Coordinates of C-alpha atoms and ligand atoms in Angstrom, one line a residue:
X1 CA -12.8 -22.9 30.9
X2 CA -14.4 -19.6 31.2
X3 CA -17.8 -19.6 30.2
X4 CA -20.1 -16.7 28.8
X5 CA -21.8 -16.5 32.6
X6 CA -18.4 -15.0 33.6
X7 CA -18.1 -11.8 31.2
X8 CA -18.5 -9.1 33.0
X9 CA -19.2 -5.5 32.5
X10 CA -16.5 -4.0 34.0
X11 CA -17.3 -0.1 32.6
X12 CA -19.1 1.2 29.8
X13 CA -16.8 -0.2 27.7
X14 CA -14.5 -3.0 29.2
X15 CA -15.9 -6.6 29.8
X16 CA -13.6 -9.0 32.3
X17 CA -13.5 -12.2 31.9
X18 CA -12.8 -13.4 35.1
X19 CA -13.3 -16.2 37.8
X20 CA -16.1 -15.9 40.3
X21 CA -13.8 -14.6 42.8
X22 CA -12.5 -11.8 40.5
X23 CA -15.8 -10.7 39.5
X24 CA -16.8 -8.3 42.3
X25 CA -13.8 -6.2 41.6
X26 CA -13.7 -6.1 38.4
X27 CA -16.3 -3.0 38.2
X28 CA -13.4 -0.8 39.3
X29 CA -11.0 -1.5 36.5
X30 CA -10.2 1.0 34.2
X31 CA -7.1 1.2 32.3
X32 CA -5.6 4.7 31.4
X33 CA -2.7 5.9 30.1
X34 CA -1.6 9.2 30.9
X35 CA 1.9 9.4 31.5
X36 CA 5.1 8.9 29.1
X37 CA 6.0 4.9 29.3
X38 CA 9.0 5.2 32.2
X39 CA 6.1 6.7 34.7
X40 CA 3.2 4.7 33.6
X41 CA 1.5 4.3 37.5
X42 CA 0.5 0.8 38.1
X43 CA -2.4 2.1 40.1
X44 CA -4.6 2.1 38.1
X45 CA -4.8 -1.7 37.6
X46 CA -4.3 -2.4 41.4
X47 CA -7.6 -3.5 42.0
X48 CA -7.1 -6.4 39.2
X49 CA -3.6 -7.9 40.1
X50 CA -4.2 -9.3 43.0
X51 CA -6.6 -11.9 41.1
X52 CA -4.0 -12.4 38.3
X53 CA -3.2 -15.7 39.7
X54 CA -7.1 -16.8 39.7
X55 CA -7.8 -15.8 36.3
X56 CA -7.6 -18.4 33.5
X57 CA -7.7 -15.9 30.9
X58 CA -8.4 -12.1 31.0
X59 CA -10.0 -10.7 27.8
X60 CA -11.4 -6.9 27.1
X61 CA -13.4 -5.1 24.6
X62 CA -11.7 -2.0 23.4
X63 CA -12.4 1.0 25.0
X64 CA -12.3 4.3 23.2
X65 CA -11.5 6.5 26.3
X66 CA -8.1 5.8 26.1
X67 CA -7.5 6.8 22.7
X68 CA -7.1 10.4 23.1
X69 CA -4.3 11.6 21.3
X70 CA -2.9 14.0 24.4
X71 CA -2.9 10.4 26.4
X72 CA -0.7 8.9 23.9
X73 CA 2.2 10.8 24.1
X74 CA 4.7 7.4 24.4
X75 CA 6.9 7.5 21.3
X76 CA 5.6 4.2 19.4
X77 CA 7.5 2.0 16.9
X78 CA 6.2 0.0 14.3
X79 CA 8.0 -2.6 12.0
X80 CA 6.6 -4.5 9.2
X81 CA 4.6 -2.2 7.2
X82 CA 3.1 -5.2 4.7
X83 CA -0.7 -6.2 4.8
X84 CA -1.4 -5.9 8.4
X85 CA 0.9 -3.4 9.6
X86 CA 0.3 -0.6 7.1
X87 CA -3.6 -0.2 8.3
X88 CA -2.7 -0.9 12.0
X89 CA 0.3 1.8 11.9
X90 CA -1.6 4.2 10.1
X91 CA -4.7 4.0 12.9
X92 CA -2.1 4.5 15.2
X93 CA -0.9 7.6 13.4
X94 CA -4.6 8.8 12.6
X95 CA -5.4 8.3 16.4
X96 CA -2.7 11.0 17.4
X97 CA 0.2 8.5 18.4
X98 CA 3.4 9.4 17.8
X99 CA 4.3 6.6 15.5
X100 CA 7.8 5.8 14.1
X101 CA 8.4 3.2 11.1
X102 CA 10.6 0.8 9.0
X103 CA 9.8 -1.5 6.7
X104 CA 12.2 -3.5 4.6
X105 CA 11.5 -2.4 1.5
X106 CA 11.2 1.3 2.9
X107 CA 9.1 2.8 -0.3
X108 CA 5.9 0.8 1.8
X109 CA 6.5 3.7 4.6
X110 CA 6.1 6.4 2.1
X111 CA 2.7 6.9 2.5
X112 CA 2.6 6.4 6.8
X113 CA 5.2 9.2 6.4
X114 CA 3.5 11.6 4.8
X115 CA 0.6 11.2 7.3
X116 CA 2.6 12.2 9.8
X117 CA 5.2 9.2 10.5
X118 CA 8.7 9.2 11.6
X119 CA 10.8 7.1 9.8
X120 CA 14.3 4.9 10.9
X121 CA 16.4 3.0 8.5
X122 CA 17.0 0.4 10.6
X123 CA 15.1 -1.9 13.6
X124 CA 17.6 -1.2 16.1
X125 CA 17.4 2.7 15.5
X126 CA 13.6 2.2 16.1
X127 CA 13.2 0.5 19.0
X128 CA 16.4 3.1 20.0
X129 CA 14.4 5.9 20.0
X130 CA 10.7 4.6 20.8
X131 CA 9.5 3.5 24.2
X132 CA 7.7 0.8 23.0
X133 CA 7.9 -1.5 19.4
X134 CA 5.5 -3.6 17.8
X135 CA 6.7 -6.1 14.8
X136 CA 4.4 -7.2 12.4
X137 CA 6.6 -9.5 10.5
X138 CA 5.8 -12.3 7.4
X139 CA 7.1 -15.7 9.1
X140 CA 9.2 -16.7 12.3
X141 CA 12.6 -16.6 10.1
X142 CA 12.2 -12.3 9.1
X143 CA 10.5 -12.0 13.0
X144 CA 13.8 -13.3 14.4
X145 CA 16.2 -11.3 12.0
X146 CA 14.0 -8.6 12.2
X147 CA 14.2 -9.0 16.2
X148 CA 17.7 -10.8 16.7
X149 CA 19.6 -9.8 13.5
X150 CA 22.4 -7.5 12.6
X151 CA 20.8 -4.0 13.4
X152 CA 17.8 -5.8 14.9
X153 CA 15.4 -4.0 17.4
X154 CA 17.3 -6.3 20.7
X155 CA 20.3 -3.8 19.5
X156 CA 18.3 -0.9 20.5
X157 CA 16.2 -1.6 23.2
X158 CA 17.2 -1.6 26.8
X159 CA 15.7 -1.3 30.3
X160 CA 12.6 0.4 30.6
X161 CA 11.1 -0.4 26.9
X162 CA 9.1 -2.9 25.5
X163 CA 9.1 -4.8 22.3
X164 CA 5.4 -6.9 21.4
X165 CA 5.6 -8.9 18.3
X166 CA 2.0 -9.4 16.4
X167 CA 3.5 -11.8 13.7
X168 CA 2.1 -15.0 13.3
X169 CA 4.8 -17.4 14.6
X170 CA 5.3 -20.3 16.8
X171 CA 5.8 -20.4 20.4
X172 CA 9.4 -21.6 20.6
X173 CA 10.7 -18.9 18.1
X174 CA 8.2 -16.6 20.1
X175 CA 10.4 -17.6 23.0
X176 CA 13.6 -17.0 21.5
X177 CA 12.7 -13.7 20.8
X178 CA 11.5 -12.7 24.0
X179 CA 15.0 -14.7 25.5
X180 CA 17.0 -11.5 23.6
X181 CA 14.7 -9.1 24.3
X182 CA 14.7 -10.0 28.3
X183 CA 18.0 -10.0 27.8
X184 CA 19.0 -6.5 27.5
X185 CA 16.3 -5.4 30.3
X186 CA 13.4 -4.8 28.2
X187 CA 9.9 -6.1 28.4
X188 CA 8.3 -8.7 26.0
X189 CA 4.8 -9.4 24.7
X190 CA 3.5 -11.7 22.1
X191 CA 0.1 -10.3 20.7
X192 CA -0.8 -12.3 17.7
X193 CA -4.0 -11.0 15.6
X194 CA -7.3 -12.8 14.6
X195 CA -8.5 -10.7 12.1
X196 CA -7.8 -9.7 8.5
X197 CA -7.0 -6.9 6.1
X198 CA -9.9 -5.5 6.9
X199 CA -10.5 -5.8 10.6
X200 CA -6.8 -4.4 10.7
X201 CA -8.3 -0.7 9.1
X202 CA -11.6 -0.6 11.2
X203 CA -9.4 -1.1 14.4
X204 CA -11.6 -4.2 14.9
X205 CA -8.6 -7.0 15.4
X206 CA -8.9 -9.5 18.1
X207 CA -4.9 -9.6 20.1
X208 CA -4.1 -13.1 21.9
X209 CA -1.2 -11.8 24.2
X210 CA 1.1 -13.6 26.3
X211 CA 4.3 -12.6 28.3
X212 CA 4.7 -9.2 30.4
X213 CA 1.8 -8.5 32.3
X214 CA 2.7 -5.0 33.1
X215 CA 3.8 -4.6 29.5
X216 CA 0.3 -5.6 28.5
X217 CA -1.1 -3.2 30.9
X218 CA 0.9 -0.4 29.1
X219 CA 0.0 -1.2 25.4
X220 CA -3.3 -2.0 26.1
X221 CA -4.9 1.5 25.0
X222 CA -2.5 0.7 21.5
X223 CA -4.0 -2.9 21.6
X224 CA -7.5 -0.8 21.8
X225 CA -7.2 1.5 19.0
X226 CA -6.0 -1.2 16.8
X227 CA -8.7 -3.8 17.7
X228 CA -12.0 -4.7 19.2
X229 CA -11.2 -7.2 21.9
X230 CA -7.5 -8.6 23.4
X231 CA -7.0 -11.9 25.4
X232 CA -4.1 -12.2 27.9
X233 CA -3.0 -15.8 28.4
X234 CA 0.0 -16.2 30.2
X235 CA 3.3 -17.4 29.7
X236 CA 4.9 -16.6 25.9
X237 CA 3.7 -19.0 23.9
X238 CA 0.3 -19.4 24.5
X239 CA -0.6 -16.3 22.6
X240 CA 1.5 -18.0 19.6
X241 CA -0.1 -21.0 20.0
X242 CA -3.8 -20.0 20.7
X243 CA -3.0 -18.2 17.3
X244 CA -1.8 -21.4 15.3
X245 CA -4.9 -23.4 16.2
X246 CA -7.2 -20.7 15.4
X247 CA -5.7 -20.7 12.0
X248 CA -5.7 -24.1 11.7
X249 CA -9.6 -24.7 11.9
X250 CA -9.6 -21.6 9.7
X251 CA -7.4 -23.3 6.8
X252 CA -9.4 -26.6 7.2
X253 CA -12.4 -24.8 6.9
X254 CA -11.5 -23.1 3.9
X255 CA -9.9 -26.5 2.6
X256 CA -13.5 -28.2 3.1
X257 CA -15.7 -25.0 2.1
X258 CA -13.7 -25.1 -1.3
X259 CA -14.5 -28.8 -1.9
X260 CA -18.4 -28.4 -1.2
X261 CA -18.7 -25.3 -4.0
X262 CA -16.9 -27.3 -6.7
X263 CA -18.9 -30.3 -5.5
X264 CA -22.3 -28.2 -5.5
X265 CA -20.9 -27.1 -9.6
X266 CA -20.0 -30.4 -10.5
X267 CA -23.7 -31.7 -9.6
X268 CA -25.5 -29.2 -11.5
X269 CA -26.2 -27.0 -8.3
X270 CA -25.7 -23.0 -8.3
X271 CA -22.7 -22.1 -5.9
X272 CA -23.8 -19.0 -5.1
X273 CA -27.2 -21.0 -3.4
X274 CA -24.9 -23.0 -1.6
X275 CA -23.4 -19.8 -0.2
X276 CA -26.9 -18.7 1.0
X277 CA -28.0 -21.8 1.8
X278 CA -25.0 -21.8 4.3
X279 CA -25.1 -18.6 5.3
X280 CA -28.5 -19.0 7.1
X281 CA -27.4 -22.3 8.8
X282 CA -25.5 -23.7 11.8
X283 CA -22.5 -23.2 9.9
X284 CA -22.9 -19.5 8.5
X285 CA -19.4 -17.9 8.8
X286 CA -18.7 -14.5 7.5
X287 CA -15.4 -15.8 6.0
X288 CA -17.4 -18.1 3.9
X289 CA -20.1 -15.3 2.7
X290 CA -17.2 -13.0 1.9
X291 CA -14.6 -15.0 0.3
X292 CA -18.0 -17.3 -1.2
X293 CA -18.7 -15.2 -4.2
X294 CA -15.4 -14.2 -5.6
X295 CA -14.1 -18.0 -5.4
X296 CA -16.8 -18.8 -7.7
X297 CA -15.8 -16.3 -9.7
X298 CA -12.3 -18.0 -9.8
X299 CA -10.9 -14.2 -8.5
X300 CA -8.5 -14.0 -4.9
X301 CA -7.8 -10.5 -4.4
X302 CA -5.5 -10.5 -1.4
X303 CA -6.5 -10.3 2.1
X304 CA -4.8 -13.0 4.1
X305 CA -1.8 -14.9 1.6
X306 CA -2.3 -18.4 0.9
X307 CA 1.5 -18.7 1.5
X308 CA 0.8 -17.2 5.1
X309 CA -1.9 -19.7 5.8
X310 CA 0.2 -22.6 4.7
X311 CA 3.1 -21.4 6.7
X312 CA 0.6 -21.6 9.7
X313 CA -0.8 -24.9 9.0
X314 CA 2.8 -25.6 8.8
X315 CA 3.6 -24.4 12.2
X316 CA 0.1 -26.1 13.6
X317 CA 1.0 -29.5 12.6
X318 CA 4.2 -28.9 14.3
X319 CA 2.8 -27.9 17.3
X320 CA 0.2 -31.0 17.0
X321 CA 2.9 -33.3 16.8
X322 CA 4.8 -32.1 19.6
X323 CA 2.0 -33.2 22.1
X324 CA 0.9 -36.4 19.5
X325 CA -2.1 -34.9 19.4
X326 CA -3.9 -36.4 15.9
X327 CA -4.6 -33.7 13.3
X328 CA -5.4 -35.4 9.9
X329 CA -7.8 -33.2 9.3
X330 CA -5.4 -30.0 9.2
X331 CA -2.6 -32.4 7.5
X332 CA -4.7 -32.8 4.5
X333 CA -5.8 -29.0 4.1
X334 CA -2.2 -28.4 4.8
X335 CA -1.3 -30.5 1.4
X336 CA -3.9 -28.7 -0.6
X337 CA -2.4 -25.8 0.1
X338 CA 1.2 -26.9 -0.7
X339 CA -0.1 -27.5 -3.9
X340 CA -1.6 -24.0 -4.3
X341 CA 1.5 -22.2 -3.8
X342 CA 4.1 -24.8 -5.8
X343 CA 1.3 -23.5 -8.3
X344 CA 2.3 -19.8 -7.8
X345 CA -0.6 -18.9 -5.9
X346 CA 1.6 -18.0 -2.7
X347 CA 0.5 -13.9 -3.0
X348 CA -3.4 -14.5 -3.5
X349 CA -5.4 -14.9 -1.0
X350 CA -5.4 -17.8 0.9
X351 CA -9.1 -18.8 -0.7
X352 CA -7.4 -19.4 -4.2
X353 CA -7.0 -22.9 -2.6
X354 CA -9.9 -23.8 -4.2
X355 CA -7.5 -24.3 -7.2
X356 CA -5.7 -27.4 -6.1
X357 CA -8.9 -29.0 -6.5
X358 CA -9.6 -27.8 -10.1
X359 CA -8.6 -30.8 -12.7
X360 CA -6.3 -28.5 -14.8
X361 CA -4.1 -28.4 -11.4
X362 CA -4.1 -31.8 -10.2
X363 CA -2.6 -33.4 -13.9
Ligands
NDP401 N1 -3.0 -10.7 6.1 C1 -3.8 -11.2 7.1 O1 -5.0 -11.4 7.0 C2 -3.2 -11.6 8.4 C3 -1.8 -11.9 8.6 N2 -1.4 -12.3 9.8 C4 0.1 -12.5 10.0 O2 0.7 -11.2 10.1 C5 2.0 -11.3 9.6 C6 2.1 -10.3 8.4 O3 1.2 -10.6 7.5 P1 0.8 -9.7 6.3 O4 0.9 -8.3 6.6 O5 -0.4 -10.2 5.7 O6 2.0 -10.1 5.3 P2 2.8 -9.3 4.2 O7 3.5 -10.4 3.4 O8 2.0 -8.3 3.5 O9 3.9 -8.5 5.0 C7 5.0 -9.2 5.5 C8 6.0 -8.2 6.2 O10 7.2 -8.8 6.6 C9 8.3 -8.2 6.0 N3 9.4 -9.2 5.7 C10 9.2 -10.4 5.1 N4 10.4 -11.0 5.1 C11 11.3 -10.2 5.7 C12 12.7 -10.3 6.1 N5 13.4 -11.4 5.7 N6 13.3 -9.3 6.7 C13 12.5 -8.2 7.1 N7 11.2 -8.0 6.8 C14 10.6 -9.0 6.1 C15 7.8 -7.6 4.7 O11 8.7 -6.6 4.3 P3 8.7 -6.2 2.7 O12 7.6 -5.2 2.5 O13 10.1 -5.6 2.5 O14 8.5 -7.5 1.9 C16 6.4 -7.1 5.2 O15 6.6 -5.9 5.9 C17 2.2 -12.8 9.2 O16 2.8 -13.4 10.2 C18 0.8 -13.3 9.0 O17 0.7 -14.7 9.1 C19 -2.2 -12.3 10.9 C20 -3.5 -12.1 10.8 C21 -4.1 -11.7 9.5
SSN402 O1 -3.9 -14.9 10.2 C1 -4.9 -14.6 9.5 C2 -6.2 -14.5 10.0 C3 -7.2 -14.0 9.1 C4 -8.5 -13.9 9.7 O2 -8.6 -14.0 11.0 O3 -9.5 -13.5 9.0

């Protein structure tokens, strides 16, 4: 496991996070992006690849000398313009990038358009007439339609482009939707986010990517506009799965921080203490001093869906049980917040959990 003693300071801005051996060259890496995506050179990350096989996992901060906008001249798709994928478009689009869209339900794109977006009615036109697509899709089922479906983007893309999917899924529909993509000659990247609604419009999301290395290398200034750190891990699947189990401590914990305010209320105690009180200890999280106050408050305005969180607790266990590894903790937390949504809290935020442990909910 990498350890803290091996980030290193690559540039002014990039950090490695490399094995001993890599470390020493590391200081020369620095990724830029100059050229339309058919001529990107692969010189400039020479001095890294030859340690690709040592590394256990490569991370970077975002830099933000490779956002200028006359560096991003490769045409960039986007699809899934819902939560997540409106801000991160529209940072795209603000940084200069020439930024194409679709979106289901296409009156979401609006907006993106009239700051300067393209706009496709279809996947496959997209990825047809971008160099390289991202899809920010709701669940593995609309990721692979979306991806694989009548019109879908593996009916546009060919040789030469490059298709990374930053939905939430898990690893083997992750794989299927690189299998198509392959398929036709393109490139494929998984690049899950850790990070929310907000993160996503101060460009502060944290990418777990897996899958073409040299597709990495190429998005990696898009990866830096829209976020504040990127992990590349491997094979596709480990980005899907490094993803799932994030979000599984993260359901659990709101499972278990939702428990100890109605527990603090029940005993006479203010909740909003128990939020301080928590927020200078050993367990201080910011999720819990920002979703903290408006729980009490019995008010979810949406940042993360509960029915999104559920759907990766979902896909957690499943992962869990495919290597019997014991999860009871997340199995519970997963039940709470099957209760939440047969409730109709699906669209609030994934805090409105807290419900399913409210009497008038459990008769
Ligand atoms: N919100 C958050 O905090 C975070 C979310 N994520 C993950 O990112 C992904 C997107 O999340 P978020 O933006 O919050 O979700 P939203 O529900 O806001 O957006 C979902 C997107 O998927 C589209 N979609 C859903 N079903 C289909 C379908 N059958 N065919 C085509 N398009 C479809 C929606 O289109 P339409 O507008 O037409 O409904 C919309 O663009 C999820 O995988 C989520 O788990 C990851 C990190 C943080
Ligand atoms: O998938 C959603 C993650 C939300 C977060 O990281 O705050």
């Amino acid at each position: 496991m990498a350890t803290a003693s091996s980030l290193v300071k690559a540039t002014n801005t990039h950090y490695c996070l490399l094995s001993s051996t890599a470390m020493a060259t590391c200081s020369s890496f620095r990724p830029q992006l100059s050229h339309r995506f058919r001529s990107i050179p692969t010189s400039s990350f020479s001095k890294i690849q030859p340690f690709s096989a040592s590394l256990r996992a490569f991370s970077a901060q975002a830099s933000s000398s490779t956002s200028k906008a006359d560096e991003l001249s490769i045409r960039v798709g986007f699809l899934g313009i819902g939560i997540m994928g409106y801000p991160m478009a529209q940072n795209l689009i603000k940084a200069g990038c020439d930024v194409t869209v679709w979106n289901r339900t296409k009156s979401k794109c609006d907006p993106l358009i009239s700051q300067g977006a393209k706009y496709k009615p279809s996947p496959e036109e997209v990825t047809a007439a971008c160099d390289v697509t991202f899809s920010m899709l709701a669940d593995p089922e609309s990721a692979v339609d979306v991806a694989c479906g009548n019109q879908g983007a593996a009916s546009g893309i060919g040789p030469g482009k490059g298709y990374v999917d930053v939905s939430t899924v898990d690893a083997g529909t992750s794989k299927l939707i690189s299998g198509e993509i392959k398929s036709t000659g393109a490139s494929f990247l998984e690049a899950p986010v850790s990070g929310s609604k907000r993160p996503a419009e101060d460009g502060q999301l944290i990418f777990l990517t897996a899958g073409d290395k040299s597709l990495y290398e190429t998005v990696s200034p898009f990866l830096d506009i829209m976020g504040k750190s990127r992990f590349y891990l491997g094979d596709v699947g480990n980005g899907a799965a490094m993803k799932l189990v994030v979000n599984m401590v993260m359901g659990s914990m709101m499972a278990t921080f939702s428990e100890g305010l109605l527990l603090s209320e029940r005993v006479g105690l203010d909740p909003n203490v128990l939020v301080e009180v928590v927020s200078q200890g050993a367990i201080s999280a910011p999720m819990y001093s920002l979703k903290g106050p408006t729980m009490i408050k019995s008010q979810y305005p949406t940042a993360f869906p509960l029915k999104h969180q559920q759907k990766d607790l979902r896909l957690a266990l499943g992962l869990a049980e495919s290597v019997s590894q014991p999860t009871p903790i997340a199995a519970a937390a997963n039940e709470l917040y099957k209760v939440a949504k047969s409730h109709g809290l699906g669209d609030d935020d994934f805090s409105a959990v807290i419900e399913s442990l409210k009497a008038k909910l459990q008769s």
